[in-house]
mmCIF file of N, CA, C and O in Angstrom:
data_model
loop_
_atom_site.group_PDB
_atom_site.id
_atom_site.type_symbol
_atom_site.label_atom_id
_atom_site.label_comp_id
_atom_site.label_asym_id
_atom_site.label_seq_id
_atom_site.Cartn_x
_atom_site.Cartn_y
_atom_site.Cartn_z
ATOM 1 N N UNK V 1 39.876 -24.366 106.565
ATOM 2 C CA UNK V 1 39.823 -23.148 107.324
ATOM 3 C C UNK V 1 41.051 -22.939 108.086
ATOM 4 O O UNK V 1 41.609 -21.782 108.124
ATOM 5 N N UNK V 2 41.593 -23.947 108.689
ATOM 6 C CA UNK V 2 42.835 -23.823 109.461
ATOM 7 C C UNK V 2 44.038 -23.390 108.580
ATOM 8 O O UNK V 2 44.945 -22.613 109.067
ATOM 9 N N UNK V 3 44.123 -23.908 107.401
ATOM 10 C CA UNK V 3 45.203 -23.530 106.484
ATOM 11 C C UNK V 3 45.106 -22.011 106.202
ATOM 12 O O UNK V 3 46.084 -21.390 105.950
ATOM 13 N N UNK V 4 43.845 -21.486 106.097
ATOM 14 C CA UNK V 4 43.716 -20.095 105.729
ATOM 15 C C UNK V 4 44.109 -19.171 106.940
ATOM 16 O O UNK V 4 44.735 -18.167 106.807
ATOM 17 N N UNK V 5 43.837 -19.681 108.179
ATOM 18 C CA UNK V 5 44.157 -18.875 109.365
ATOM 19 C C UNK V 5 45.624 -18.996 109.669
ATOM 20 O O UNK V 5 46.230 -17.982 109.973
ATOM 21 N N UNK V 6 46.276 -20.134 109.763
ATOM 22 C CA UNK V 6 47.614 -20.366 110.157
ATOM 23 C C UNK V 6 48.566 -20.387 108.921
ATOM 24 O O UNK V 6 49.868 -20.500 109.158
ATOM 25 N N UNK V 7 48.149 -20.333 107.718
ATOM 26 C CA UNK V 7 48.991 -20.379 106.564
ATOM 27 C C UNK V 7 49.859 -21.517 106.438
ATOM 28 O O UNK V 7 51.056 -21.519 106.112
ATOM 29 N N UNK V 8 49.330 -22.636 106.966
ATOM 30 C CA UNK V 8 50.092 -24.038 106.851
ATOM 31 C C UNK V 8 49.067 -25.026 106.306
ATOM 32 O O UNK V 8 47.849 -24.927 106.531
ATOM 33 N N UNK V 9 49.512 -26.097 105.731
ATOM 34 C CA UNK V 9 48.671 -27.195 105.251
ATOM 35 C C UNK V 9 48.516 -28.081 106.417
ATOM 36 O O UNK V 9 49.501 -28.829 106.808
ATOM 37 N N UNK V 10 47.344 -28.137 107.108
ATOM 38 C CA UNK V 10 47.145 -28.884 108.317
ATOM 39 C C UNK V 10 47.134 -30.398 108.082
ATOM 40 O O UNK V 10 47.139 -31.177 109.004
ATOM 41 N N UNK V 11 46.955 -30.821 106.809
ATOM 42 C CA UNK V 11 46.894 -32.172 106.489
ATOM 43 C C UNK V 11 48.150 -32.743 105.940
ATOM 44 O O UNK V 11 48.240 -33.828 105.420
ATOM 45 N N UNK V 12 49.331 -31.948 106.092
ATOM 46 C CA UNK V 12 50.543 -32.457 105.724
ATOM 47 C C UNK V 12 51.369 -32.832 106.968
ATOM 48 O O UNK V 12 51.487 -32.117 107.930
ATOM 49 N N UNK V 13 51.889 -34.099 106.979
ATOM 50 C CA UNK V 13 52.623 -34.648 108.123
ATOM 51 C C UNK V 13 53.924 -33.794 108.289
ATOM 52 O O UNK V 13 54.707 -33.647 107.315
ATOM 53 N N UNK V 14 54.156 -33.294 109.530
ATOM 54 C CA UNK V 14 55.392 -32.640 109.899
ATOM 55 C C UNK V 14 56.667 -33.500 109.744
ATOM 56 O O UNK V 14 57.747 -33.011 109.525
ATOM 57 N N UNK V 15 56.466 -34.806 109.935
ATOM 58 C CA UNK V 15 57.580 -35.711 110.066
ATOM 59 C C UNK V 15 57.998 -36.071 108.625
ATOM 60 O O UNK V 15 59.154 -36.132 108.147
ATOM 61 N N UNK V 16 57.101 -36.604 107.926
ATOM 62 C CA UNK V 16 57.452 -37.286 106.524
ATOM 63 C C UNK V 16 56.979 -36.420 105.302
ATOM 64 O O UNK V 16 57.345 -36.678 104.266
ATOM 65 N N UNK V 17 56.087 -35.455 105.512
ATOM 66 C CA UNK V 17 55.563 -34.641 104.467
ATOM 67 C C UNK V 17 54.393 -35.280 103.725
ATOM 68 O O UNK V 17 53.897 -34.703 102.732
ATOM 69 N N UNK V 18 53.995 -36.454 104.226
ATOM 70 C CA UNK V 18 52.911 -37.174 103.516
ATOM 71 C C UNK V 18 51.498 -36.517 103.837
ATOM 72 O O UNK V 18 51.459 -35.682 104.673
ATOM 73 N N UNK V 19 50.447 -36.980 103.134
ATOM 74 C CA UNK V 19 49.121 -36.491 103.422
ATOM 75 C C UNK V 19 48.455 -37.315 104.498
ATOM 76 O O UNK V 19 48.544 -38.528 104.606
ATOM 77 N N UNK V 20 47.764 -36.570 105.441
ATOM 78 C CA UNK V 20 47.043 -37.169 106.455
ATOM 79 C C UNK V 20 45.480 -37.126 106.101
ATOM 80 O O UNK V 20 45.182 -36.438 105.208
ATOM 81 N N UNK V 21 44.781 -38.008 106.760
ATOM 82 C CA UNK V 21 43.267 -38.031 106.447
ATOM 83 C C UNK V 21 42.544 -37.829 107.734
ATOM 84 O O UNK V 21 42.927 -38.189 108.808
ATOM 85 N N UNK V 22 41.469 -37.066 107.565
ATOM 86 C CA UNK V 22 40.532 -36.847 108.720
ATOM 87 C C UNK V 22 39.688 -38.037 109.023
ATOM 88 O O UNK V 22 39.076 -38.505 108.068
ATOM 89 N N UNK V 23 39.840 -38.629 110.116
ATOM 90 C CA UNK V 23 39.066 -39.791 110.524
ATOM 91 C C UNK V 23 37.718 -39.527 111.109
ATOM 92 O O UNK V 23 36.794 -40.272 110.869
ATOM 93 N N UNK V 24 37.619 -38.467 111.841
ATOM 94 C CA UNK V 24 36.346 -38.149 112.482
ATOM 95 C C UNK V 24 36.303 -36.634 112.887
ATOM 96 O O UNK V 24 37.293 -36.065 113.093
ATOM 97 N N UNK V 25 35.150 -36.136 112.985
ATOM 98 C CA UNK V 25 34.852 -34.866 113.565
ATOM 99 C C UNK V 25 34.031 -35.057 114.843
ATOM 100 O O UNK V 25 33.042 -35.732 114.806
ATOM 101 N N UNK V 26 34.516 -34.525 115.926
ATOM 102 C CA UNK V 26 33.820 -34.717 117.257
ATOM 103 C C UNK V 26 32.869 -33.514 117.350
ATOM 104 O O UNK V 26 33.342 -32.323 117.427
ATOM 105 N N UNK V 27 31.602 -33.784 117.553
ATOM 106 C CA UNK V 27 30.617 -32.702 117.738
ATOM 107 C C UNK V 27 29.926 -32.697 119.089
ATOM 108 O O UNK V 27 29.320 -31.706 119.427
ATOM 109 N N UNK V 28 30.034 -33.793 119.850
ATOM 110 C CA UNK V 28 29.458 -33.877 121.085
ATOM 111 C C UNK V 28 30.427 -33.412 122.255
ATOM 112 O O UNK V 28 31.638 -33.795 122.097
ATOM 113 N N UNK V 29 29.963 -32.682 123.182
ATOM 114 C CA UNK V 29 30.811 -32.152 124.190
ATOM 115 C C UNK V 29 31.226 -33.373 125.108
ATOM 116 O O UNK V 29 30.443 -34.201 125.425
ATOM 117 N N UNK V 30 32.490 -33.398 125.489
ATOM 118 C CA UNK V 30 33.058 -34.477 126.318
ATOM 119 C C UNK V 30 33.472 -35.745 125.603
ATOM 120 O O UNK V 30 34.230 -36.516 126.198
ATOM 121 N N UNK V 31 33.169 -35.932 124.437
ATOM 122 C CA UNK V 31 33.678 -37.092 123.637
ATOM 123 C C UNK V 31 35.155 -37.160 123.583
ATOM 124 O O UNK V 31 35.733 -38.158 123.602
ATOM 125 N N UNK V 32 35.780 -36.023 123.293
ATOM 126 C CA UNK V 32 37.242 -35.965 123.142
ATOM 127 C C UNK V 32 37.881 -36.434 124.454
ATOM 128 O O UNK V 32 38.835 -37.101 124.375
ATOM 129 N N UNK V 33 37.366 -36.038 125.601
ATOM 130 C CA UNK V 33 37.947 -36.408 126.926
ATOM 131 C C UNK V 33 37.878 -37.879 127.035
ATOM 132 O O UNK V 33 38.781 -38.537 127.481
ATOM 133 N N UNK V 34 36.789 -38.437 126.709
ATOM 134 C CA UNK V 34 36.495 -39.929 126.750
ATOM 135 C C UNK V 34 37.505 -40.650 125.979
ATOM 136 O O UNK V 34 38.189 -41.647 126.342
ATOM 137 N N UNK V 35 37.812 -40.219 124.671
ATOM 138 C CA UNK V 35 38.675 -40.826 123.821
ATOM 139 C C UNK V 35 40.138 -40.720 124.342
ATOM 140 O O UNK V 35 40.874 -41.714 124.395
ATOM 141 N N UNK V 36 40.556 -39.527 124.886
ATOM 142 C CA UNK V 36 41.911 -39.363 125.312
ATOM 143 C C UNK V 36 42.120 -40.245 126.628
ATOM 144 O O UNK V 36 43.140 -40.889 126.655
ATOM 145 N N UNK V 37 41.162 -40.291 127.428
ATOM 146 C CA UNK V 37 41.248 -41.156 128.673
ATOM 147 C C UNK V 37 41.439 -42.609 128.285
ATOM 148 O O UNK V 37 42.225 -43.322 128.831
ATOM 149 N N UNK V 38 40.621 -43.065 127.238
ATOM 150 C CA UNK V 38 40.723 -44.408 126.844
ATOM 151 C C UNK V 38 42.031 -44.748 126.227
ATOM 152 O O UNK V 38 42.557 -45.849 126.404
ATOM 153 N N UNK V 39 42.607 -43.804 125.664
ATOM 154 C CA UNK V 39 44.034 -43.995 125.089
ATOM 155 C C UNK V 39 45.056 -43.852 126.105
ATOM 156 O O UNK V 39 46.251 -44.012 125.823
ATOM 157 N N UNK V 40 44.726 -43.484 127.331
ATOM 158 C CA UNK V 40 45.722 -43.292 128.323
ATOM 159 C C UNK V 40 46.484 -41.879 128.324
ATOM 160 O O UNK V 40 47.505 -41.685 128.823
ATOM 161 N N UNK V 41 45.802 -40.960 127.554
ATOM 162 C CA UNK V 41 46.423 -39.569 127.428
ATOM 163 C C UNK V 41 45.818 -38.588 128.315
ATOM 164 O O UNK V 41 44.632 -38.782 128.742
ATOM 165 N N UNK V 42 46.471 -37.521 128.687
ATOM 166 C CA UNK V 42 45.911 -36.541 129.543
ATOM 167 C C UNK V 42 44.681 -35.856 128.790
ATOM 168 O O UNK V 42 44.756 -35.470 127.727
ATOM 169 N N UNK V 43 43.568 -35.764 129.525
ATOM 170 C CA UNK V 43 42.299 -35.160 129.019
ATOM 171 C C UNK V 43 42.172 -33.689 129.319
ATOM 172 O O UNK V 43 41.284 -33.036 128.997
ATOM 173 N N UNK V 44 43.072 -33.228 130.100
ATOM 174 C CA UNK V 44 43.042 -31.808 130.562
ATOM 175 C C UNK V 44 44.302 -31.144 130.273
ATOM 176 O O UNK V 44 45.502 -31.862 130.085
ATOM 177 N N UNK V 45 44.272 -29.861 130.189
ATOM 178 C CA UNK V 45 45.525 -29.145 129.883
ATOM 179 C C UNK V 45 46.372 -28.990 131.028
ATOM 180 O O UNK V 45 45.968 -29.315 132.225
ATOM 181 N N UNK V 46 47.541 -28.367 130.986
ATOM 182 C CA UNK V 46 48.364 -28.140 132.127
ATOM 183 C C UNK V 46 47.793 -27.062 133.038
ATOM 184 O O UNK V 46 46.934 -26.334 132.640
ATOM 185 N N UNK V 47 48.104 -27.127 134.383
ATOM 186 C CA UNK V 47 47.666 -26.155 135.246
ATOM 187 C C UNK V 47 48.011 -24.733 134.895
ATOM 188 O O UNK V 47 49.125 -24.482 134.306
ATOM 189 N N UNK V 48 47.183 -23.747 135.242
ATOM 190 C CA UNK V 48 47.440 -22.380 134.965
ATOM 191 C C UNK V 48 48.452 -21.858 135.958
ATOM 192 O O UNK V 48 48.345 -22.172 137.090
ATOM 193 N N UNK V 49 49.369 -21.085 135.449
ATOM 194 C CA UNK V 49 50.352 -20.473 136.409
ATOM 195 C C UNK V 49 49.697 -19.283 137.009
ATOM 196 O O UNK V 49 48.834 -18.568 136.450
ATOM 197 N N UNK V 50 50.110 -18.954 138.251
ATOM 198 C CA UNK V 50 49.592 -17.775 138.877
ATOM 199 C C UNK V 50 49.912 -16.503 138.144
ATOM 200 O O UNK V 50 50.966 -16.438 137.532
ATOM 201 N N UNK V 51 49.072 -15.502 138.276
ATOM 202 C CA UNK V 51 49.322 -14.188 137.543
ATOM 203 C C UNK V 51 50.571 -13.512 138.219
ATOM 204 O O UNK V 51 50.783 -13.605 139.332
ATOM 205 N N UNK V 52 51.300 -12.931 137.324
ATOM 206 C CA UNK V 52 52.447 -12.150 137.751
ATOM 207 C C UNK V 52 52.069 -10.697 137.837
ATOM 208 O O UNK V 52 51.364 -10.172 136.996
ATOM 209 N N UNK V 53 52.720 -10.032 138.773
ATOM 210 C CA UNK V 53 52.450 -8.532 138.889
ATOM 211 C C UNK V 53 53.202 -7.850 137.822
ATOM 212 O O UNK V 53 54.092 -8.297 137.193
ATOM 213 N N UNK V 54 52.757 -6.642 137.458
ATOM 214 C CA UNK V 54 53.342 -5.812 136.503
ATOM 215 C C UNK V 54 54.811 -5.339 136.969
ATOM 216 O O UNK V 54 55.030 -5.165 138.178
ATOM 217 N N UNK V 55 55.744 -5.252 136.054
ATOM 218 C CA UNK V 55 57.068 -4.855 136.441
ATOM 219 C C UNK V 55 57.020 -3.394 136.853
ATOM 220 O O UNK V 55 56.316 -2.494 136.325
ATOM 221 N N UNK V 56 57.699 -3.103 137.992
ATOM 222 C CA UNK V 56 57.755 -1.774 138.493
ATOM 223 C C UNK V 56 58.949 -1.007 137.801
ATOM 224 O O UNK V 56 60.093 -1.421 137.925
ATOM 225 N N UNK V 57 58.576 0.003 137.099
ATOM 226 C CA UNK V 57 59.629 0.766 136.399
ATOM 227 C C UNK V 57 60.083 1.983 137.229
ATOM 228 O O UNK V 57 59.237 2.547 137.857
ATOM 229 N N UNK V 58 61.318 2.286 137.189
ATOM 230 C CA UNK V 58 61.777 3.495 137.930
ATOM 231 C C UNK V 58 61.690 4.681 136.975
ATOM 232 O O UNK V 58 62.114 4.606 135.758
ATOM 233 N N UNK V 59 61.168 5.773 137.434
ATOM 234 C CA UNK V 59 60.963 6.995 136.667
ATOM 235 C C UNK V 59 62.222 7.833 136.693
ATOM 236 O O UNK V 59 62.774 8.005 137.872
ATOM 237 N N UNK V 60 62.657 8.442 135.614
ATOM 238 C CA UNK V 60 63.800 9.353 135.699
ATOM 239 C C UNK V 60 63.200 10.737 135.981
ATOM 240 O O UNK V 60 62.353 11.203 135.201
ATOM 241 N N UNK V 61 63.599 11.434 136.999
ATOM 242 C CA UNK V 61 63.043 12.673 137.427
ATOM 243 C C UNK V 61 63.713 13.904 136.773
ATOM 244 O O UNK V 61 63.285 14.981 137.010
ATOM 245 N N UNK V 62 64.653 13.647 135.875
ATOM 246 C CA UNK V 62 65.320 14.771 135.204
ATOM 247 C C UNK V 62 64.426 15.405 134.233
ATOM 248 O O UNK V 62 63.422 14.848 133.761
ATOM 249 N N UNK V 63 64.714 16.742 133.949
ATOM 250 C CA UNK V 63 63.778 17.428 132.944
ATOM 251 C C UNK V 63 63.914 16.824 131.605
ATOM 252 O O UNK V 63 64.921 16.228 131.255
ATOM 253 N N UNK V 64 62.918 17.121 130.763
ATOM 254 C CA UNK V 64 62.904 16.566 129.486
ATOM 255 C C UNK V 64 63.991 16.957 128.620
ATOM 256 O O UNK V 64 64.570 16.221 127.780
ATOM 257 N N UNK V 65 64.475 18.213 128.798
ATOM 258 C CA UNK V 65 65.594 18.781 127.942
ATOM 259 C C UNK V 65 66.867 17.897 128.239
ATOM 260 O O UNK V 65 67.607 17.704 127.319
ATOM 261 N N UNK V 66 67.113 17.618 129.424
ATOM 262 C CA UNK V 66 68.295 16.723 129.774
ATOM 263 C C UNK V 66 68.196 15.328 129.140
ATOM 264 O O UNK V 66 69.185 14.796 128.620
ATOM 265 N N UNK V 67 67.011 14.753 129.218
ATOM 266 C CA UNK V 67 66.817 13.505 128.644
ATOM 267 C C UNK V 67 66.914 13.463 127.117
ATOM 268 O O UNK V 67 67.361 12.495 126.459
ATOM 269 N N UNK V 68 66.499 14.473 126.483
ATOM 270 C CA UNK V 68 66.505 14.580 125.020
ATOM 271 C C UNK V 68 67.919 14.499 124.504
ATOM 272 O O UNK V 68 68.237 13.906 123.392
ATOM 273 N N UNK V 69 68.810 15.074 125.215
ATOM 274 C CA UNK V 69 70.257 15.050 124.758
ATOM 275 C C UNK V 69 70.920 13.636 124.791
ATOM 276 O O UNK V 69 71.803 13.423 123.988
ATOM 277 N N UNK V 70 70.297 12.716 125.564
ATOM 278 C CA UNK V 70 70.773 11.357 125.573
ATOM 279 C C UNK V 70 70.215 10.453 124.464
ATOM 280 O O UNK V 70 70.596 9.344 124.348
ATOM 281 N N UNK V 71 69.186 10.912 123.784
ATOM 282 C CA UNK V 71 68.591 10.097 122.728
ATOM 283 C C UNK V 71 69.506 9.880 121.591
ATOM 284 O O UNK V 71 70.268 10.757 121.177
ATOM 285 N N UNK V 72 69.526 8.661 120.987
ATOM 286 C CA UNK V 72 70.410 8.423 119.842
ATOM 287 C C UNK V 72 69.879 9.231 118.672
ATOM 288 O O UNK V 72 68.735 9.463 118.455
ATOM 289 N N UNK V 73 70.912 9.762 117.803
ATOM 290 C CA UNK V 73 70.576 10.405 116.574
ATOM 291 C C UNK V 73 70.660 9.476 115.512
ATOM 292 O O UNK V 73 71.796 9.187 115.035
ATOM 293 N N UNK V 74 69.520 9.035 114.895
ATOM 294 C CA UNK V 74 69.597 8.020 113.799
ATOM 295 C C UNK V 74 69.626 8.701 112.440
ATOM 296 O O UNK V 74 69.798 8.044 111.463
ATOM 297 N N UNK V 75 69.544 10.077 112.406
ATOM 298 C CA UNK V 75 69.633 10.704 111.091
ATOM 299 C C UNK V 75 71.092 10.820 110.634
ATOM 300 O O UNK V 75 71.289 10.957 109.403
ATOM 301 N N UNK V 76 72.098 10.778 111.500
ATOM 302 C CA UNK V 76 73.441 11.017 110.996
ATOM 303 C C UNK V 76 74.168 9.769 110.762
ATOM 304 O O UNK V 76 73.762 8.676 111.078
#
């Protein structure tokens, strides 16, 4: 299913190009965290960054006729 979604062969090693094998499917909640902690790996993702405000754009107060003259002409 992942290969259909991402258009990549998920069982092909990025380093050597060899085939990888699925060792297990985790179906119980929390088991992945236990395994990662046992291996000494972080079991949580990085902290979320605070939300940024929207960029404030300055509006050009000139009439549309004046602005239209400044548009590039791609037809010529």
